[in-house]
Coordinates of C-alpha atoms in Angstrom, one line a residue:
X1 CA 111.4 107.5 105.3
X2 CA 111.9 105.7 102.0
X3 CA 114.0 107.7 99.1
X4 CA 111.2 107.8 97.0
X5 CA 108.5 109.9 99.5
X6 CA 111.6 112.3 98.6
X7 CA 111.4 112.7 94.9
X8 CA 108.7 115.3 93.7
X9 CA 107.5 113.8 91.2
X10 CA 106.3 111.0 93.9
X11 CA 104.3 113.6 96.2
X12 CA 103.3 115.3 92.9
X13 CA 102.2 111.9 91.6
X14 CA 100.4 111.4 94.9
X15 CA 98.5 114.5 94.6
X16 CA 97.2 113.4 91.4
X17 CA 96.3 110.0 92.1
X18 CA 94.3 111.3 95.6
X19 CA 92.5 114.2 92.8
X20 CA 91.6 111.4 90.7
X21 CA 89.8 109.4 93.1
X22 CA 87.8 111.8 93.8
X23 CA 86.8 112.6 90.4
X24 CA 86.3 108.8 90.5
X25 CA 83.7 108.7 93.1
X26 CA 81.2 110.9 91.3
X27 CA 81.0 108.2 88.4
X28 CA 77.3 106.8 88.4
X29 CA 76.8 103.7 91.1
X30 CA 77.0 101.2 88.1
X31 CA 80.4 102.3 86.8
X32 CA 82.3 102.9 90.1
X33 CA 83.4 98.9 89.7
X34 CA 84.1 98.7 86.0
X35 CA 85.1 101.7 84.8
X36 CA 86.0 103.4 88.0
X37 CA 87.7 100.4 89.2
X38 CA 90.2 100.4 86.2
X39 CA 90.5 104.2 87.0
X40 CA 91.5 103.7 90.5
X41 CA 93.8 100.5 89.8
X42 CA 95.4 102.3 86.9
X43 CA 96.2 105.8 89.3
X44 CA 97.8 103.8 91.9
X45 CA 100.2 102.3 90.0
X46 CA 101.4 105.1 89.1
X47 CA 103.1 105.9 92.4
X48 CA 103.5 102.0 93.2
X49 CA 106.3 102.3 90.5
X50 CA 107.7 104.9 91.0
X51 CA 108.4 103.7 94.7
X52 CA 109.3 99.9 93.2
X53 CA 111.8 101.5 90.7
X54 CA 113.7 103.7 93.1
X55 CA 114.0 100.5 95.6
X56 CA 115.7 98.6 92.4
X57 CA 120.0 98.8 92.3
X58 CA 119.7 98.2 88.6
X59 CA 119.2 101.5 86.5
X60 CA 117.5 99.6 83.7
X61 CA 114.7 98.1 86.3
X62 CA 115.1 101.7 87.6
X63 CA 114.0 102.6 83.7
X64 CA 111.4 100.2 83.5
X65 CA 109.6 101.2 86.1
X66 CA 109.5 104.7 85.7
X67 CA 108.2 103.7 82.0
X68 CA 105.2 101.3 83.6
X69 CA 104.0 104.5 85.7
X70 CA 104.3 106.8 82.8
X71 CA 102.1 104.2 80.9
X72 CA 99.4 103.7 84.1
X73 CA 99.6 107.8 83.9
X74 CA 98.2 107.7 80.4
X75 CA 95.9 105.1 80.6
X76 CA 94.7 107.0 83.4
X77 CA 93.8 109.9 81.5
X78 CA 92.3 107.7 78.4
X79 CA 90.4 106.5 80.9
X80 CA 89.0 110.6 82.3
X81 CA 88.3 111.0 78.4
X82 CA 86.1 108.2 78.1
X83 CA 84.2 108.8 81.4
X84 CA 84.1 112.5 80.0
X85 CA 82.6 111.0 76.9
X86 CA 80.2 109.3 78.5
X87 CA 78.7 112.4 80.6
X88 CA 79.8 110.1 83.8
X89 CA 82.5 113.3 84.5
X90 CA 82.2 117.0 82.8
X91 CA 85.0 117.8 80.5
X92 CA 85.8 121.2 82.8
X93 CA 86.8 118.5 85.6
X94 CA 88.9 116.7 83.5
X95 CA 90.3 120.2 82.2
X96 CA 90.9 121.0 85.3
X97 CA 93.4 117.8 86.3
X98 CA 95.4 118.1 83.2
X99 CA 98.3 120.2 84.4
X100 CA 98.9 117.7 87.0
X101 CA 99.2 115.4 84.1
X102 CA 101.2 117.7 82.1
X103 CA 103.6 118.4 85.3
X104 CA 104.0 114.3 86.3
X105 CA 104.7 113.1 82.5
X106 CA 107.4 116.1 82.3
X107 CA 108.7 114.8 86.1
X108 CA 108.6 111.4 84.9
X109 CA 110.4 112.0 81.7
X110 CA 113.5 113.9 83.3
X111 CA 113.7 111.5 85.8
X112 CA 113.8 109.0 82.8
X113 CA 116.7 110.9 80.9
X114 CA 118.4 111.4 83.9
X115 CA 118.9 107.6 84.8
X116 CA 119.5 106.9 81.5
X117 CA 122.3 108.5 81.2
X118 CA 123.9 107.1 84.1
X119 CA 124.1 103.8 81.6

């Protein structure tokens, strides 16, 4: 087992990016490889960097990394507003995934204070 399937903010991370998928997949035909492709590439980097910054000995690429998957985490949810805006998704769905948002941001914002202040 790797260290980071152990942090929660990983597995809650996980969750999210499996919930977002399949939000993805009711996207009209047309937009499931522009739109929904950004979607998709956007989710799973969240969790990709979480797991590349806990495998990194420095605590500023440790930093770093945990900043690109907060980023990927709100381009994510840009990303749900403008498929909400464009009726591809109804705004109760995308309603309905913000506290996993709202939980993940917090996660990776402690876990953000927390290394930095081993600098």
């Amino acid at each position: 087992m790797f260290s980071f399937e152990n942090l929660k903010v990983y597995q809650l991370a996980r969750e999210l990016v499996k919930d977002v998928y399949l939000l993805q997949n009711t996207f009209p035909k047309e937009e499931r490889y522009a739109l929904g492709d950004q979607v998709r590439r956007a989710a799973t980097s969240i969790t990709a960097n979480i797991a590349e910054g806990s495998g990194r000995e420095s605590i500023k690429e440790k930093i770093h990394f945990i900043e690109i998957a907060f980023g990927s985490m709100a381009e994510v949810f840009c990303e749900l507003q403008t498929a909400c805006d464009l009726n591809y998704i109804k705004l109760e769905k995308l309603d309905a995934l913000r506290p996993q948002f709202t939980e993940v941001a917090k996660m990776l914002s402690g876990l953000r204070n927390t290394s930095q202040k081993q600098l």
